Every structure is written in C-alpha cells, then in structure tokens.
XYZ file of C-alpha atoms in Angstrom:
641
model
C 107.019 86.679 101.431
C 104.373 88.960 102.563
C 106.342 92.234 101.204
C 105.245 93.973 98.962
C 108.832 95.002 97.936
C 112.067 93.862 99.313
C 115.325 96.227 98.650
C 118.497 95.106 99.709
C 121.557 96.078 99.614
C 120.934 98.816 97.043
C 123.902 100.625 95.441
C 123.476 102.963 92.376
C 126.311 105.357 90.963
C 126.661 107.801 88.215
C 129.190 107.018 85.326
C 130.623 110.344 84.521
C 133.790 111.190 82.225
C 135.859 111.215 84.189
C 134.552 109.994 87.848
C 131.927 107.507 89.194
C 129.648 109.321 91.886
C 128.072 106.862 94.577
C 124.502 108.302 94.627
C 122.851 105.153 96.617
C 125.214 103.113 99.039
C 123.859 99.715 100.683
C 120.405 100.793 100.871
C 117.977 98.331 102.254
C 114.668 98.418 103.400
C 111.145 96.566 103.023
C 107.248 97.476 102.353
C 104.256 95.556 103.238
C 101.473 94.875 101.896
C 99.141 97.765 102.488
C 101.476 99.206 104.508
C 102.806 103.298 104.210
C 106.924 103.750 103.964
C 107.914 107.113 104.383
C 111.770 108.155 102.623
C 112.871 110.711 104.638
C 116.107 112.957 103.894
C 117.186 116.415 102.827
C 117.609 116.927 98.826
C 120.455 115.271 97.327
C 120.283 112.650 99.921
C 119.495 109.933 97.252
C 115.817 109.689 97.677
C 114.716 110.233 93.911
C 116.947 108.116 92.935
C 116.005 104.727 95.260
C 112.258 105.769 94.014
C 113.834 105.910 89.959
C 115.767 102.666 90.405
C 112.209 101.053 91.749
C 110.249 102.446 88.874
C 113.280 101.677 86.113
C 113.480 105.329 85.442
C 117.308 105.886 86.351
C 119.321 108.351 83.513
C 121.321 106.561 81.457
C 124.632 107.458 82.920
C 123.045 105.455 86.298
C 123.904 102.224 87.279
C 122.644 99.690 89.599
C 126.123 98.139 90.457
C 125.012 95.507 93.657
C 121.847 94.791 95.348
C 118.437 93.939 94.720
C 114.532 94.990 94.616
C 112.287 92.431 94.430
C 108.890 93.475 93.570
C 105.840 90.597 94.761
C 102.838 91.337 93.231
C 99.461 90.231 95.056
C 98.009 89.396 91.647
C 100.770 86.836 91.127
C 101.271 84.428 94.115
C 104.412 83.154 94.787
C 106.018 85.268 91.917
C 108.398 87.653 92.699
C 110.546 89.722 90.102
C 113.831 91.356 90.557
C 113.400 94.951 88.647
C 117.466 95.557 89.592
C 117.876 92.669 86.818
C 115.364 93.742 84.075
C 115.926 95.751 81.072
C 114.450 98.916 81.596
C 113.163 99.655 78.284
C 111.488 96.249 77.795
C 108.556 94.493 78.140
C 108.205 92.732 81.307
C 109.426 96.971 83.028
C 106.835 98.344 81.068
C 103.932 95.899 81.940
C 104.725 96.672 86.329
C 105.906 100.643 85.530
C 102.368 101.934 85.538
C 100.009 99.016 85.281
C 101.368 97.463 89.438
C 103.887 100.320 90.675
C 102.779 103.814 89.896
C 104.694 107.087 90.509
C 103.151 110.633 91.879
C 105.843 112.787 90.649
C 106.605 115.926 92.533
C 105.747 118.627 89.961
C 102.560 118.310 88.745
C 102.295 120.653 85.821
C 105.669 119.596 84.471
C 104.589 115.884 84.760
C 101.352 116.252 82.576
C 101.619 116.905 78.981
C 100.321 120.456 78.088
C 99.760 119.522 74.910
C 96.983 116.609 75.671
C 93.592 117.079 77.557
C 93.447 115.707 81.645
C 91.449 112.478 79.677
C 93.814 111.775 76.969
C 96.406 111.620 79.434
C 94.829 109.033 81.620
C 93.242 107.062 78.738
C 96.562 106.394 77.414
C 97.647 105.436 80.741
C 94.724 102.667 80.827
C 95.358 101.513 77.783
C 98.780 100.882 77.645
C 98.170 98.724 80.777
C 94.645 96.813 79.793
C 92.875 96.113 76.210
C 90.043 97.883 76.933
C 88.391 100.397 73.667
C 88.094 104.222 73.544
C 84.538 104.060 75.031
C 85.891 101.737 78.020
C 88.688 103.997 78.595
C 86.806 107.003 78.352
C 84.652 105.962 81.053
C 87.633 104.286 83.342
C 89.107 107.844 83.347
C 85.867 109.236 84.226
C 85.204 107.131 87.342
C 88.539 107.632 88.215
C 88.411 111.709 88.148
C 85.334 111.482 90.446
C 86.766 109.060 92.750
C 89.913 111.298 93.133
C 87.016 114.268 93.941
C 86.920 116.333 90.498
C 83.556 118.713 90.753
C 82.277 117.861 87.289
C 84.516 114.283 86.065
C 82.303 114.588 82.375
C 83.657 117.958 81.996
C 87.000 117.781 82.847
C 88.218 115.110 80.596
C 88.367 117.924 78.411
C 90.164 120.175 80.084
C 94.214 120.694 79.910
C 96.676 120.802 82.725
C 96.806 124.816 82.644
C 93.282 125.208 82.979
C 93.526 123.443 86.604
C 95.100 124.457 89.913
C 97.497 123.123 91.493
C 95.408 120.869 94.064
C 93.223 119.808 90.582
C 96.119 119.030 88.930
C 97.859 117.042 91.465
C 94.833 115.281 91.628
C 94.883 114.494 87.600
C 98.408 112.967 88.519
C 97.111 110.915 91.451
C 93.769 109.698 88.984
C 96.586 109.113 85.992
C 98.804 106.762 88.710
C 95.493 105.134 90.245
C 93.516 103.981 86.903
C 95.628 100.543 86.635
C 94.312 99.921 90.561
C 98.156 99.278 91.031
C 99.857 97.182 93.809
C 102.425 100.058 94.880
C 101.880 103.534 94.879
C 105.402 105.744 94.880
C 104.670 109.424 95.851
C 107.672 111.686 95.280
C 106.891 114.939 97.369
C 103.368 114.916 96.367
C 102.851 117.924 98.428
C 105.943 120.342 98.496
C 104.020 123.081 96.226
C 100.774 122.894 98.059
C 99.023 125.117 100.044
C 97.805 123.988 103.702
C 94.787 122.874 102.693
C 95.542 121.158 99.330
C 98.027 119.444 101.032
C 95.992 118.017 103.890
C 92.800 117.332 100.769
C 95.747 115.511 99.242
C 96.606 113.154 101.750
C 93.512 112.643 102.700
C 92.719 111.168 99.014
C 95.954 109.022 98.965
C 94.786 107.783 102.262
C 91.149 106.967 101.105
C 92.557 105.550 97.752
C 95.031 103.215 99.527
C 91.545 101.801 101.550
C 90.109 101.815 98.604
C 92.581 99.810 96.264
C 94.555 98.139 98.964
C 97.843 99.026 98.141
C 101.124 99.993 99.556
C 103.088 103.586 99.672
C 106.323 104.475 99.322
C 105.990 108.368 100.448
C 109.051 110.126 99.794
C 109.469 113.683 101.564
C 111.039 116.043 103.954
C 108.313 117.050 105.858
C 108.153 115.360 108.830
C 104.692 116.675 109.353
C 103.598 114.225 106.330
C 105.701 111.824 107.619
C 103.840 112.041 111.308
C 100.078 111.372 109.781
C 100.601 109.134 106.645
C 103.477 106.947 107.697
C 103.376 103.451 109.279
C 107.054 102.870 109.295
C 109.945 106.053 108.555
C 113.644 105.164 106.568
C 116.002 108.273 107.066
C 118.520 108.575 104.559
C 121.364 110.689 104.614
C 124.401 111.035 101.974
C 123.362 107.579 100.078
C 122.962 105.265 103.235
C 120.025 104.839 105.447
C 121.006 105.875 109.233
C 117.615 105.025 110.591
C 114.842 102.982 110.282
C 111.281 102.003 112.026
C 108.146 102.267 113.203
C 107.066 106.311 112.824
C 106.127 105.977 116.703
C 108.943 104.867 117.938
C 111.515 107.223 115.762
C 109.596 109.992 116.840
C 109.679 109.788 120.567
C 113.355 108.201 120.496
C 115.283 108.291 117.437
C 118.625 107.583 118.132
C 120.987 108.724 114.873
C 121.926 112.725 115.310
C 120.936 113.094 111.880
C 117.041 112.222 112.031
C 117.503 114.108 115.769
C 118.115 117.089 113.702
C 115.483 117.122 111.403
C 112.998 117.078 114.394
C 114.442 120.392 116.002
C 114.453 121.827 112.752
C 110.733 121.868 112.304
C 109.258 124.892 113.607
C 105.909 124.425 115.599
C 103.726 126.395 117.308
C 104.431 126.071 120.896
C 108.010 127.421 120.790
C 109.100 130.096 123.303
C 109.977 133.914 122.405
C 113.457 133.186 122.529
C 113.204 129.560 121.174
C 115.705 128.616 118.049
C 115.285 125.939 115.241
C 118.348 123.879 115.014
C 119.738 123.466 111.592
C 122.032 120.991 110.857
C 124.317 123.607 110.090
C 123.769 127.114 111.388
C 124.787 130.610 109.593
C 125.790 133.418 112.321
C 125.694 136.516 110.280
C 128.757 138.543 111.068
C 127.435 142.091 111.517
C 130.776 143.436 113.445
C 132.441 143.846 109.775
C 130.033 146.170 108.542
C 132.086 149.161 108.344
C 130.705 150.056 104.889
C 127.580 148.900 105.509
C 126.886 150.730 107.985
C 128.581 154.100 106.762
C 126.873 156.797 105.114
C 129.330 156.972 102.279
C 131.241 155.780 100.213
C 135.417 155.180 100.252
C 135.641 158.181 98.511
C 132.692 160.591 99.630
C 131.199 160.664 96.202
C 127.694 159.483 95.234
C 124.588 159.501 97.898
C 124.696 156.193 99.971
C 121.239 155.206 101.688
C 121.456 155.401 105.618
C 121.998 152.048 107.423
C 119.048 151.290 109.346
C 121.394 149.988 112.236
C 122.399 154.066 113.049
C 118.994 155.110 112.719
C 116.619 153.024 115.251
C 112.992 154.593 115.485
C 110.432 153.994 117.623
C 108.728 150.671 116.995
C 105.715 152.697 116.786
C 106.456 154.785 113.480
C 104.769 153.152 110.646
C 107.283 152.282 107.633
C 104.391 151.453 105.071
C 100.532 152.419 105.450
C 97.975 150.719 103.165
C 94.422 151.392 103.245
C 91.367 150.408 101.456
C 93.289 148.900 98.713
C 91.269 147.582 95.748
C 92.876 145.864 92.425
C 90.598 143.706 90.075
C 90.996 142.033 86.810
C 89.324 141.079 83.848
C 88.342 137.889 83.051
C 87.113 136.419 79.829
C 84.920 133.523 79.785
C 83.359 131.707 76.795
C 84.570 130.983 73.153
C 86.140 132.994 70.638
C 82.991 133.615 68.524
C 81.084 134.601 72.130
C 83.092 135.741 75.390
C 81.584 137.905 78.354
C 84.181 139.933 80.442
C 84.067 139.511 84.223
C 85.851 141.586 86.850
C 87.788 139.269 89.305
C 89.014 141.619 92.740
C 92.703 140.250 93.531
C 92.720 142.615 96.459
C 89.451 144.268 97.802
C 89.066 146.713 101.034
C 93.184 145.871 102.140
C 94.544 147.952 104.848
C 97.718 146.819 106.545
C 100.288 148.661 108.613
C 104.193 147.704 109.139
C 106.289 149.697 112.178
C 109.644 149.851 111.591
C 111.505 146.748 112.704
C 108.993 144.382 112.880
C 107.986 141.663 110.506
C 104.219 141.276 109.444
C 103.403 138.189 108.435
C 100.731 137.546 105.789
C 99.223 133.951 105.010
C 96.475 132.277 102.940
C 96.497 130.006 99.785
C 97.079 130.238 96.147
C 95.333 132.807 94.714
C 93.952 134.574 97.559
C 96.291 137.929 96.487
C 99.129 137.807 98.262
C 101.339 138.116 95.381
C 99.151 140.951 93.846
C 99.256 142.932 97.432
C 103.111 142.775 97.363
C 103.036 143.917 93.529
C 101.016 146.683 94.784
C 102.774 147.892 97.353
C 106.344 147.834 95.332
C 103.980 149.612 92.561
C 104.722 147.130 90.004
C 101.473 147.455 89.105
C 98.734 150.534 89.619
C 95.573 149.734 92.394
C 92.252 151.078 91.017
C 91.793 152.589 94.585
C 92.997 153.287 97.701
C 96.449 154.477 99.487
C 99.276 153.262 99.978
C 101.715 155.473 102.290
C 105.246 154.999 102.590
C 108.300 156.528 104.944
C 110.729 157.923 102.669
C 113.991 159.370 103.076
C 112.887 162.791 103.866
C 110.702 160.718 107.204
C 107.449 161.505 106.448
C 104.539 159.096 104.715
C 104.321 159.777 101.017
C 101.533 158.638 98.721
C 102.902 156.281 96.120
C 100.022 155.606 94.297
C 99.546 159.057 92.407
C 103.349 159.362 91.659
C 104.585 158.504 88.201
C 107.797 156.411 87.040
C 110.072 159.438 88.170
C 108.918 160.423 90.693
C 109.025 156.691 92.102
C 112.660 155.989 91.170
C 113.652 157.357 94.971
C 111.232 155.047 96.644
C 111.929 151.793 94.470
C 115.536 151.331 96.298
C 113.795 151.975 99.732
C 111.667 148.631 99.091
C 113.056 145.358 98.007
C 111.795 141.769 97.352
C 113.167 138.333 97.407
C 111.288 135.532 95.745
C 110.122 132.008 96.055
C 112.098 130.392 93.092
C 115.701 131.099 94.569
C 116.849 129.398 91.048
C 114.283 131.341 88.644
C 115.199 134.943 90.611
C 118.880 134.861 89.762
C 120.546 135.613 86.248
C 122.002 132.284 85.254
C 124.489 134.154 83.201
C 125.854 136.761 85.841
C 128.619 135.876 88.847
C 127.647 136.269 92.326
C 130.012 139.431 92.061
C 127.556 140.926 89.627
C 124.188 139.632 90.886
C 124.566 141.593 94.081
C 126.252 144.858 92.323
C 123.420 145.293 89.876
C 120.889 146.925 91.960
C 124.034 149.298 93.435
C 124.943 150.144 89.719
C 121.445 150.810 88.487
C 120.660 153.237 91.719
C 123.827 154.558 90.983
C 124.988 154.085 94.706
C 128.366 154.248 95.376
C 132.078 153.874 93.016
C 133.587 150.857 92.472
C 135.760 150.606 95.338
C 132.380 150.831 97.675
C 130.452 148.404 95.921
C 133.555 145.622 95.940
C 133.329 146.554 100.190
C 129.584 146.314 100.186
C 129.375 143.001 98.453
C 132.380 141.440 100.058
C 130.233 142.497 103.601
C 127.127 141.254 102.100
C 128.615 137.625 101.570
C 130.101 137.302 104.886
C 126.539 138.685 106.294
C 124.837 136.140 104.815
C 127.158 132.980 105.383
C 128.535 132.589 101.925
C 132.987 132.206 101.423
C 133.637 135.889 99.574
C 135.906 133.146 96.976
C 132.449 131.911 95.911
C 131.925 135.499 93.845
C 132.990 134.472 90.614
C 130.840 131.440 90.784
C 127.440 131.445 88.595
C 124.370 130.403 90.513
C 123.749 126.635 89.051
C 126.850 126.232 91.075
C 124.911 126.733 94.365
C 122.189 124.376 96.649
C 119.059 126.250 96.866
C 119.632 127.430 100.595
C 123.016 129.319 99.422
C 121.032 130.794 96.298
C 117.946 132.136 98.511
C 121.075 133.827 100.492
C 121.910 135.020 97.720
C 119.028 136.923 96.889
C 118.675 138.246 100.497
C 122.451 140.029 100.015
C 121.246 141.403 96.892
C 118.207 142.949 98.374
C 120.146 144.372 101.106
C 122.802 145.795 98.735
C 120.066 149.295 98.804
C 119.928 149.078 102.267
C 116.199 148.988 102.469
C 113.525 150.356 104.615
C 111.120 147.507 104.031
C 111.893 143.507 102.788
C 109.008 141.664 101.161
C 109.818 137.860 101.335
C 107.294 135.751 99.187
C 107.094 132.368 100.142
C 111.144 132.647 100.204
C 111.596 128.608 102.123
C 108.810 126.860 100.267
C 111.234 125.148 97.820
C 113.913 124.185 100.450
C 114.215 121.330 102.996
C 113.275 121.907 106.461
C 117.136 122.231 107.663
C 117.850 124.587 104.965
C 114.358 126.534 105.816
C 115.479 126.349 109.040
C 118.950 128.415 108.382
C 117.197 131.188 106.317
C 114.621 131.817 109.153
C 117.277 131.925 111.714
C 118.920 134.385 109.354
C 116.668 136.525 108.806
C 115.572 136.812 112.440
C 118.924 137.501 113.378
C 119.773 140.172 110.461
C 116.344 141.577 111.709
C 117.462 142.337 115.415
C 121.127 143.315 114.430
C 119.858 145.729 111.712
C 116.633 146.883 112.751
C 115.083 145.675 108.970
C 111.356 145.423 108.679
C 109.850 142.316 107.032
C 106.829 141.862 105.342
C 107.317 138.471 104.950
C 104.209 136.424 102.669
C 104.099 132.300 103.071
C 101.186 129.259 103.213
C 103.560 127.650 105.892
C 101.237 128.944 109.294
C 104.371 127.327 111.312
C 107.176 129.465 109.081
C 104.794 132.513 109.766
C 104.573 131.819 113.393
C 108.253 131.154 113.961
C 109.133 134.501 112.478
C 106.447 137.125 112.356
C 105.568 139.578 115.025
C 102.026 140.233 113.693
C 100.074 138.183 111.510
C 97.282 138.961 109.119
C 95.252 135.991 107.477
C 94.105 136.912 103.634
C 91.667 134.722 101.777
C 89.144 135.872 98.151
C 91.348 138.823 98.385
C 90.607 140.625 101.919
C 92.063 139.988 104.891
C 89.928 138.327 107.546
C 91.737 138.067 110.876
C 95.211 140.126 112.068
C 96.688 139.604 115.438
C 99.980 139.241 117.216
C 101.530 136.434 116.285
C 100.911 135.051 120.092
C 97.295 135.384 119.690
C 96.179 134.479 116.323
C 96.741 131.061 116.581
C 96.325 129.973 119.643
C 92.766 131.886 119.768
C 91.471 131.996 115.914
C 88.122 133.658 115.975
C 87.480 133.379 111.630
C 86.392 130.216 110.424
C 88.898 130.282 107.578
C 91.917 130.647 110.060
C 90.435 128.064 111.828
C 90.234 125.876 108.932
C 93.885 126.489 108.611
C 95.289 125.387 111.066
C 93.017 122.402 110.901
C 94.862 121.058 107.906
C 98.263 121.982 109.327
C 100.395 118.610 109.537
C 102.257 118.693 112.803
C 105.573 116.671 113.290
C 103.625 115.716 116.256
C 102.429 112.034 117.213
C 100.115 113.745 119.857
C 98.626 116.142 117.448
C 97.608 114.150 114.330
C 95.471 115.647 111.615
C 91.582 115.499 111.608
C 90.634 114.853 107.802
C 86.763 114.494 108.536
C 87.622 118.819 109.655
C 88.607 118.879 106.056
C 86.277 119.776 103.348
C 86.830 120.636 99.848
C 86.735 124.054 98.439
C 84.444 125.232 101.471
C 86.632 126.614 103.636
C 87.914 129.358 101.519
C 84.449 130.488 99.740
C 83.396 133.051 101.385
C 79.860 132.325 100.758
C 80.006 129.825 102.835
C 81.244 131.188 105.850
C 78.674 131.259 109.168
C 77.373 134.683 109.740
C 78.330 136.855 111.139
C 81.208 136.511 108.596
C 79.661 135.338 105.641
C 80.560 137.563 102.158
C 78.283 137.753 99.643
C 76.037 139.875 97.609
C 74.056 141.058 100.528
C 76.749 140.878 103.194
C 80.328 142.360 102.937
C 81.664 142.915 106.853
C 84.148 145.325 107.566
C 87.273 144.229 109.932
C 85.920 145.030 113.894
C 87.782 144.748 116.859
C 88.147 141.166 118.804
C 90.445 141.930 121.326
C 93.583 144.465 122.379
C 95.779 144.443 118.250
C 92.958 141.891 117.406
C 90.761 142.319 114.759
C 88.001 139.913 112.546
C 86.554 140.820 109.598
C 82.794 140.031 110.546
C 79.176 142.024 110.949
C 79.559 144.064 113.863
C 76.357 143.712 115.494
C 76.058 139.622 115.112
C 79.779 139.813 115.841
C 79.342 141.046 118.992
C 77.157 138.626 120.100
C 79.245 135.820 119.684
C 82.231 137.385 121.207
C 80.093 137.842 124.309
C-alpha cells in the first residue's frame, strides 16, 4: 500500500435524544504519500468532521457506525492501523494524534492557549511525542519557529498568542503541528481569516514544509483558489457524500457533478464583464415592488418624521454623499516594562481623503491593520480624528462638518449612516427575535408607530430573501449567509444615505458570498444606496465596487475605477497584491518566489518615487483620467513617461 491513508466507506452520525443525524455518509477517498488532498464543500457539508474522525477528535455524541481509515505510516513498513477501530482516548490514538498526523486548526488564536507562552505550547507538543529534556525541547521549538520564518525564533518563545498577528500566529500553529516531523499534515481552513498576503506567505510555508518533511496534506477548504495552487488531487463533498473526485486539473477544466460546477461560477474573478453575475447555488431576488412603506415618506398614520427613500430621490451621480479630507487619527503606544515604559504615537489613518457620489460603491482594500476599520470608525464618528474634515450630505442637502459637532448635534446624522459587520454571529443580540433586531434602530430614532415598523420589517425580510415566519426566530437559529442578511435589513430599517460594509463575506462560503454580493448589487441599482464597502478579498472588491482605493500603514496609495486599478496597478503594494491573490484558475497559478515577507507593506521599503519615510512622505498625484498614486511628483513623472 503506497497510501498514506485509505478511507472507505466512511459513515459518522450524531446520537441525539431523540434523533440520529447522518453527518458523514459512505465517504471514501485515498492520500498518497507526499501527495496534497484538497476537501472541498460549503460549511456543514461534513468536512470537519471526516478531518475529526481522522484525528480521533469526534464529540462524544459522534459515532463512527461503518467504514474504515487506515492510517500507513512510512516509519512503520508494512504496518497499517485502522484509527475507525481505536479507542480514542488511549494510547496507541495519542502516540499518531500529534506525533504522525497533525492538525492546523482553522482559528488560530482560539487553538493556542492564552494562558502559555508560543514555546511552552510547542515544547509540550514535543514532548508528549519524544523523550527528549527541557533544554532539547527548548531548542526543537526554536529551530522549528525559524524554519516556519519567525523574525527573532530566541525571542519569541517567550511571547503569548495575543502578542502575535494573525499570520505569526498561524504560523505558531503550523511550527506546534510540524515539531513531531509528522507523516500527515491535516489543515482545516488554514487560511479563511487571512489577509491576501498572509494567506499566499502561508501556503507558501506549508508548501516548503511538505518538501521539507516529506509528508502528505489533507487541505480542507472552500476556496477554490487554494484548492487551484496547493492541490494535487480535489474530493467535493456535499450533504455527507462525496459527488466528485480527481485530479485538480482535470475537475477544473471538466467537472462533471452540478454541484462542484457551481462552486466554480460562484467565484468571482477579475475578468468578468460589466453585466457579468456570480451564480450561487441558490440565488436571492430582492423583491423591491412591495415596498410601499419603504418607499413612503410616512408612516400608516402620518405621525413621526420618516427618512426619505432614496429610490424617490435619485441625484446626480456626481453629488458627493460623504467628503473626507486630510484625515489624521493616531494612537498611543506603550512599549517596555512596568517599572520603565516609553509612549509612542502609532498613525491609524494619516493624510486620508476619500470621496463617495451618491449611488456608487467605493471600495477600500488592504490588510490587517492598515486602518480600514479606524477610517470607517471615523467617518460614523465613533471615535474623534485629531485632524482633518470629514463632510457629509445631510437631510437639509448640503455637506456638513461632522467632526466639530458634539453628541447632539450628531444624533440627526447617525441614522443617515449605517454599518454592517464582519462577524454576522457576534453583530446580532443572541437574546432578541429577528422581529426586534431589525425594530431597534426604528425605536431608538424614534421613526415611525408600531403599525409602520411591523410594515417596514415585514418589507425588509422579503427584501432581503428571508420567510417573514422566520421573525420570532433568535439568530443561533440561522446559517451565517441568512444572519449577514440579517444585518443588512437592519441597517436599511433608517433608510440610509451611506452603507459601510466591513469585510461583511469573509466568514461565509463562496456560494453564500456569492448571494450577499449579488444582493447587495441588486438592492444598490433598485434603491440607489451608496456603499462604502471595506474587504482584503481584491476579487469581492472588484466584483462589486465602482471605484477602488488601496490603503496600506494607514494612507491610501492608489484609487482608480474599479476597471483600471487592477488591470494597470502603478504602486508596488497593489502590485504586490494581486501577486498573492489565489485564482481558481489552472492558467493563472500563484508566483511564491513574488512573495516576500513583511516587505511589501513597509513603506520603507517601497522604490522611490514612492518610498515613505522620515525624509520622504509623497502626496497622492495624478496617473491617469480618476487615477491617482501616492508617489513624489517629480520622480513620478518620470516613470509614468
């Protein structure tokens, strides 16, 4: 048996009170040695749990009822184990969990202990797996953490998992599963919460560590990007069963089941037409002819000031909704001990200026950290910028300056602007009905009477996809795709002037994603809404935006229509972007030697003429027609020559 593993036949089901749930059903598939399996489904399709069954980590109300996975391990010749029939708690499951089949789980900081340093962590790992001593183990750790590229490995033994970003911390998981030099490497979404460029650093490293070790990978995710550059061989699952299997190659150019057929048109990429549509599995057509209250300007009984729909009053696509210039917000930092600590000013958002017409959506990109978050906050005056202006179109139609105005005086202008956020889950009262969720923001405006709100909501649901008999549901109750809608009805319960959407489809699967972007481009056109809309997904950005402006250390380097910017980047950074993008493309396969660490997004280290430092801070200059690069004018023009 050259396999590395060998599943067949694979059924698991939950043993509730009173029901049994089929969760896996005949699932069989093999991995070879060295070889790269990529688990491919939407969530709930029973991916975790094939990967928990395979490390002996299934709940206790689980059961493997049939079937078999028989692990071979390369140390072991002509042994093979079946880990269906072992005792999970015992000896023999303990000795291959961890020490020949290691797990990458999918959340990072919820996988590492907060409690324990990065090198206690991995040191426990080694020696639970090898009788090695403290010293030993120490210094495993430590040649792991450089291997898995950490800047200072001596250091950060001492560090703790909150201390770290996301990409450092994900790499402490990778150098935690990696230490025992295992035989099988399973990698459970490894890069769902990443930004573009972590994502791409993080492949490359399970890539180079798989050369390096010579093991196998079971890669479970539902990005077929991923899947395009990592995979040798793809297994689609869908509702328990796999409906698809083979080389990545040939699934890609001809895959045959209408399941894994729509998965590939629900990927946006970047060469889609003006008029182009992703294809969801299932699609949501908002129903915009039944908003008769929606659309009125008040309520059932005439009492009580209702906002204007934005539908009966189209402007010209030139009038500017929201104005921001020169925006500056820094924080302080302290760094040091307790007995000696030196404050340092960090700028979130330095020298921002950013314009939205009504009915368009501006998109805004860049990674963790780069103050994307902190320009929204701004903007909705959740918190105060130490400079700059930030203009907005109030009800009265002319630009007011929010950022001298205090609580008061802002109450007017807070229902004009509303958000939606990335956790759909975390955004939602857990202890409040639909029916409430979307009333609150009505009740606290005090917009409307009873009767109007029970119209609006009941016109919001049906706007948004969701059966009006789900409004006495709570939101656990709900997949993630049907709680981001959710969220979208209750931020256009105020009928607003302008939407801010941060990174609202980075937590669902690419056929949900693809139903909230359809969504929202349709509620766009129908109601004439305006969008700022913030994400690390270029493609997402693309797909959606009308103009897109690239942020990075705070400042925004490029902006351009969303037909220009990326198919004629001009800043090294956006570049470097869409470098590391992962296409669902055979044709277009990532680069990694492009890729470098940590360089691409210090401005320092940027060519001149757009280099940022001490000496050098260029101003944004004109490229081309709506096209503009932050850079040093004179060099600047040089190169454009």
């Amino acid at each position: 048996m050259t396999d590395i593993l060998r599943i067949r036949d694979l059924k698991v089901e939950f043993v509730l009170p009173h029901m049994r749930v089929k969760a896996v059903e005949n699932v069989s598939f093999r991995i070879g040695a060295q070889e790269t399996v990529a688990l491919v489904g939407e969530s709930g399709s029973g991916k975790t749990t094939i990967s928990q069954a395979i490390m002996g980590l299934l709940p206790k109300s689980a059961q493997i009822t049939n079937g078999s996975i028989v692990f071979a391990d390369p140390k072991k010749p002509g042994t093979r184990v079946d880990i269906a029939m072992l005792d999970r708690s015992g000896a023999e499951m303990r000795s291959i969990r961890g020490g020949r089949i290691s797990m990458i789980f999918q959340e990072p900081m919820s996988s590492l202990s907060p409690l324990h340093t990065i090198g206690d962590q991995i040191c426990e790992a080694v020696r639970l797996h090898r009788k090695v001593g403290t010293g030993e183990a120490k210094e495993l750790a430590r040649e792991m953490l450089e291997l898995v590229g950490f800047p200072n490995p001596k250091r950060s033994l001492k560090t703790y998992p909150f201390e770290l970003s996301g990409g450092l911390r994900q790499r402490a998981m990778i150098a935690m599963a990696m230490v025992c030099r295992p035989a099988l490497l399973v990698a459970d979404e490894p890069t769902t919460a990443l930004d573009v460029t972590i994502q791409a650093q993080t492949l490359r490293l399970i890539k180079d560590m798989q050369s390096e070790l010579q093991m196998s990978v079971l890669l479970i995710t539902h990005d077929l990007g991923v899947v395009a550059n990592m995979a040798d061989r793809m297994v689609v699952v869908y509702d328990g069963r796999v409906v698809e299997s083979g080389l990545t190659h040939d699934v890609f150019v001809n895959p045959g089941h209408l399941y894994t057929q729509s998965l590939l048109s629900a990927v946006p990429h970047f060469d889609m037409g003006p008029d182009e549509r992703l294809r969801p599995l299932r699609e949501i057509k908002p129903k915009v002819d039944s908003l008769l209250t929606f659309c009125g300007d008040k309520d059932s009984s005439g009492e009580g000031d209702v906002p204007p729909s934005l539908a009966l009053h189209p402007a010209m696509a030139s009038e500017p909704v929201l104005a921001v210039r020169h925006l500056y917000k820094s924080f302080a930092v302290r760094k040091g001990n307790w007995f000696k600590a030196e404050e340092q000013e960090i700028a979130a958002v330095a020298d921002v200026s950013l314009t939205i017409n009504r009915g368009e959506c501006v998109g805004l990109v860049g990674e963790s950290g780069c103050g994307k978050t902190t320009l929204s906050k701004l903007i909705m005056r959740a918190m105060a910028p130490d400079s700059g202006s930030i203009l907005f179109r109030g009800e009265s139609g002319q630009m007011t300056e929010l950022t001298g105005l205090n609580e008061d005086q802002l109450n007017p202008y807070r229902k004009r602007i509303q958000f939606v956020f990335q956790d759909p889950f975390g955004s939602l009262n857990p202890r409040m009905t639909v029916q409430d969720i979307i009333t609150e923001p009505m009740i606290i405006h005090g917009i409307g009477d009873t009767s109007y709100r029970k119209k609006m909501v009941l016109e919001l649901m049906e706007l948004v996809g969701l059966d009006p008999r789900f409004l006495n549901r709570y939101p656990h109750s709900f997949s993630g795709g049907q709680r981001q809608r959710i969220g979208i009805a209750r931020a256009l319960s105020l009928k607003p002037d302008l939407l801010i959407f941060d990174e609202p489809t980075s937590a669902l699967d690419v056929s949900v994603q693809a139903q909230i972007l359809n969504l929202l481009k349709d509620l766009q056109r129908e109601l004439k809404l305006t969008y700022m809309f913030i994400s690390h997904n270029l493609a997402v950005v693309d797909y959606i935006a009308d103009r897109i402006a690239v942020m990075c250390a705070g400042r925004i380097v490029e902006s351009a229509p969303r037909e220009q910017l990326f198919r004629n980047p001009v800043h090294p950074y956006t570049q470097a972007l869409l470098n590391a993008v992962p296409f669902a493309d055979l044709d277009h396969l990532l680069d990694f030697t492009k890729i470098v660490d940590g360089k691409a997004s210090d401005p320092r280290r940027w060519p001149a003429p757009f280099t940022i430092d001490a000496q050098s801070d260029p101003r944004m200059v004109q490229f081309a027609e709506d096209h503009f690069v932050r850079a040093a004018r004179a060099d600047y023009q040089e190169i454009a020559i």
